[in-house]
Coordinates of C-alpha atoms in Angstrom, one line a residue:
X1 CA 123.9 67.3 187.9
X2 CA 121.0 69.3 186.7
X3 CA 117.4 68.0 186.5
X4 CA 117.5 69.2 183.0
X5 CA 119.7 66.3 182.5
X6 CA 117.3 63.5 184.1
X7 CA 114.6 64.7 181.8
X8 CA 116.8 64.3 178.4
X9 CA 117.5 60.5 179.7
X10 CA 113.9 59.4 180.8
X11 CA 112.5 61.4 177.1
X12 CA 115.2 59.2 175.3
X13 CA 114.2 56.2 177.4
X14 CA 111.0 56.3 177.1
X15 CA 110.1 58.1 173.8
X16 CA 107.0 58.7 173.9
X17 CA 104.7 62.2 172.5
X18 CA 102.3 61.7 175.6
X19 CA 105.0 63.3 178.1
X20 CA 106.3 66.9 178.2
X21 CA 109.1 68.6 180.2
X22 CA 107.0 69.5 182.7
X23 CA 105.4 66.8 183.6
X24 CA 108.7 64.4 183.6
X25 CA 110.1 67.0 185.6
X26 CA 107.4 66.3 188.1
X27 CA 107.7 62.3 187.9
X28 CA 111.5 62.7 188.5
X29 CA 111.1 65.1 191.7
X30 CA 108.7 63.1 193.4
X31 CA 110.9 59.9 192.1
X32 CA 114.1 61.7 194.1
X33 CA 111.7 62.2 197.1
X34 CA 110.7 58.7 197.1
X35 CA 114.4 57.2 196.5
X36 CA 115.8 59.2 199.0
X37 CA 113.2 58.7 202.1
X38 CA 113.8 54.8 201.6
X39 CA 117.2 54.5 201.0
X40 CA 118.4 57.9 203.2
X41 CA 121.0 58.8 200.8
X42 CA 120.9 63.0 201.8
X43 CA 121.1 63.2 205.5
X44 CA 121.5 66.2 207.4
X45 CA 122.7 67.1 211.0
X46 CA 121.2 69.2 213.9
X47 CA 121.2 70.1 217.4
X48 CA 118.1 69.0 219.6
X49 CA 117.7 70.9 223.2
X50 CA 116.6 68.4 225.6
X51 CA 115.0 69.3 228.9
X52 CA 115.6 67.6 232.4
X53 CA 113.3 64.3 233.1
X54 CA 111.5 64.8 229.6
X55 CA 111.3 62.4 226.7
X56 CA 109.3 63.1 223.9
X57 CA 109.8 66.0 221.8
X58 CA 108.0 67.5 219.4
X59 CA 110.2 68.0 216.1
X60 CA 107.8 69.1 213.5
X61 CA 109.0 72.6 213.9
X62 CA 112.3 71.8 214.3
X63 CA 112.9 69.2 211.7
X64 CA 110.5 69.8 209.2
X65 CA 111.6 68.9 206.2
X66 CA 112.9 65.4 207.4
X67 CA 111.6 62.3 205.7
X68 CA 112.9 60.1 209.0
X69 CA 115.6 60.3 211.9
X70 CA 118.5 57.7 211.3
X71 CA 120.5 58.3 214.5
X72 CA 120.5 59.9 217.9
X73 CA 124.3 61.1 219.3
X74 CA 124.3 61.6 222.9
X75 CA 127.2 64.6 223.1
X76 CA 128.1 63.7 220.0
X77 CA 129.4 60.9 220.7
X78 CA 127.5 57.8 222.0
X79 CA 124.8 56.8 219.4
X80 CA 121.9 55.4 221.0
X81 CA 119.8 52.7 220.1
X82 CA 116.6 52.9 216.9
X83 CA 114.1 50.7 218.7
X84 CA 111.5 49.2 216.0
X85 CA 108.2 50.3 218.8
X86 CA 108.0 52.1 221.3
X87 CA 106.1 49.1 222.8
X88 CA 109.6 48.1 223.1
X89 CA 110.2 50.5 225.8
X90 CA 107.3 48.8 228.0
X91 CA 108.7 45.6 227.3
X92 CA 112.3 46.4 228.8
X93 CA 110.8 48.6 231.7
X94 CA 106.8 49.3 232.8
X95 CA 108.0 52.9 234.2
X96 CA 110.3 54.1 231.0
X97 CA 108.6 57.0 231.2
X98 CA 109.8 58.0 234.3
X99 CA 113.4 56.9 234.2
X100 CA 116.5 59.2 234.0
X101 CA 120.1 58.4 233.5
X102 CA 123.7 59.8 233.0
X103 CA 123.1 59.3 228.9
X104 CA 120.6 58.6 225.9
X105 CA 120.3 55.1 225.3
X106 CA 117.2 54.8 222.7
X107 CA 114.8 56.7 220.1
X108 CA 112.2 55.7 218.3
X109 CA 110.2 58.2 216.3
X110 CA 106.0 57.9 216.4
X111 CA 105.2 59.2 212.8
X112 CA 107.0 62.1 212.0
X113 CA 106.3 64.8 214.6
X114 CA 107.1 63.1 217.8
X115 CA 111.1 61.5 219.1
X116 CA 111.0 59.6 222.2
X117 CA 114.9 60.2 223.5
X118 CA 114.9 56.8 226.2
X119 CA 116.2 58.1 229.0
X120 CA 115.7 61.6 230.1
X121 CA 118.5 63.2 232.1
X122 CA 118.7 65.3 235.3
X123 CA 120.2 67.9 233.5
X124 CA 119.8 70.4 230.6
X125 CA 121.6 68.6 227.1
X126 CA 121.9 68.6 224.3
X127 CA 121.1 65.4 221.1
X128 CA 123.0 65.4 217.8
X129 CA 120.0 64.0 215.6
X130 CA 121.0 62.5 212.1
X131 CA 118.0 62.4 209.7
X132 CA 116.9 61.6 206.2
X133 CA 116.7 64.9 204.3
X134 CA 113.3 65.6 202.6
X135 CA 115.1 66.5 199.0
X136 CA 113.7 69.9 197.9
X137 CA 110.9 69.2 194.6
X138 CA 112.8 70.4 191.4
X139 CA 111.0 73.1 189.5
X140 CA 112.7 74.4 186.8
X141 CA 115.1 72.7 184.4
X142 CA 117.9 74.3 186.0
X143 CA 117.7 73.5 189.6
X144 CA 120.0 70.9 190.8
X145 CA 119.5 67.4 192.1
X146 CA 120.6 66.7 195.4
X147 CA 121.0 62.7 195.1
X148 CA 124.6 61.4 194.6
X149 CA 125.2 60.4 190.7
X150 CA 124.8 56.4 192.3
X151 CA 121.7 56.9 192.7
X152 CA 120.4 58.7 189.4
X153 CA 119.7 55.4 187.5
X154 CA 117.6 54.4 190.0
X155 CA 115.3 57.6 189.2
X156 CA 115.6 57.6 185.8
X157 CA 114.3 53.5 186.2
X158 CA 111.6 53.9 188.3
X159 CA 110.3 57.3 186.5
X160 CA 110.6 55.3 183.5
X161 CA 108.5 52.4 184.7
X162 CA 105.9 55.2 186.2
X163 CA 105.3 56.8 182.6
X164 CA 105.3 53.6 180.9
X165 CA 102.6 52.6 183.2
X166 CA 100.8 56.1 183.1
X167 CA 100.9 55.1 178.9
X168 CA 99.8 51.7 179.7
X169 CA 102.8 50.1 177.5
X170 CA 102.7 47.0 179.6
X171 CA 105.3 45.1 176.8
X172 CA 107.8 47.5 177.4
X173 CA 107.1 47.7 181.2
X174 CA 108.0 44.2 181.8
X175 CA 111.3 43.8 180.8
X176 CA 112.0 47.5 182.1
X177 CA 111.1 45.9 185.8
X178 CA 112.8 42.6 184.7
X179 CA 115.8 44.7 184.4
X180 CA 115.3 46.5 188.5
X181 CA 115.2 43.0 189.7
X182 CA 111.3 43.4 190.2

């Protein structure tokens, strides 16, 4: 599907003069952005190098244009654990920092540059990390949109209810959010 497409549905949702192509085209990318980092629809795969005893990594340059890591795979394999805090790390052991073991067990992520991997190893490995794709901003009519077709209502709706609100048409707002179960 083409994002040409998602701008012919909002215009003939929300039929309005205010709004041109360009700036519904804008609405809509950031909308797909938005969709995707919360529900984590687009997900990609790639190899982390881990180093011996160590636990944090840095994976801004690696990862950058993730919008969240969903799963850590020790060998591809084993999935560890998504811990909520990394306070939660203190709570199971005072000296996680220093602990090694045969295989990953946790990760939690502290904003989006830093993945604690809970426990190091001894050895050189490798981590199969699973994260939430940051879906590339549409510029042109043309350029395609990376969410399933499950999911396109769901932008169309909420860049609906954005424009309605930039217009202030609050009587046709409320049954549009009515309708999203808002």
């Amino acid at each position: 599907m083409e994002a040409g497409e998602l701008v012919q549905k909002l215009d003939e949702r929300v039929r309005g003069q205010a709004h041109n192509n360009a700036l519904m085209l804008r609405v809509i990318s950031k909308v797909q952005q938005i969709v995707n980092a919360g529900t984590g629809v687009v997900r990609e795969t790639t190899t982390l190098s881990t180093l011996p005893y160590m636990q944090l990594y840095d994976i801004r340059d690696s990862l950058p244009n993730q919008a969240g890591v969903r799963a850590v795979l020790d060998n591809g394999v084993y999935d560890a654990e998504r811990l909520q805090t990394w306070r939660e790390l203190l709570y199971w052991d005072r000296r996680w920092f220093r602990r090694v073991a045969q295989r990953f067990e946790s990760f939690i992520t502290m904003g989006y540059d830093l993945l604690i991997i809970h426990p190091g190893k001894v050895i050189d490995s490798t981590a199969t990390v699973v994260y939430t794709k940051l879906t590339l901003p549409l510029a042109v009519l043309s350029d395609p949109v990376e969410m399933p077709a499950e999911q396109v209502a769901i932008i169309v709706d909420v860049a609906e209810a954005l424009l309605l609100l930039r217009e202030r048409r609050f009587e046709s707002l409320t049954p549009l959010l009515k309708q999203m179960g808002l």
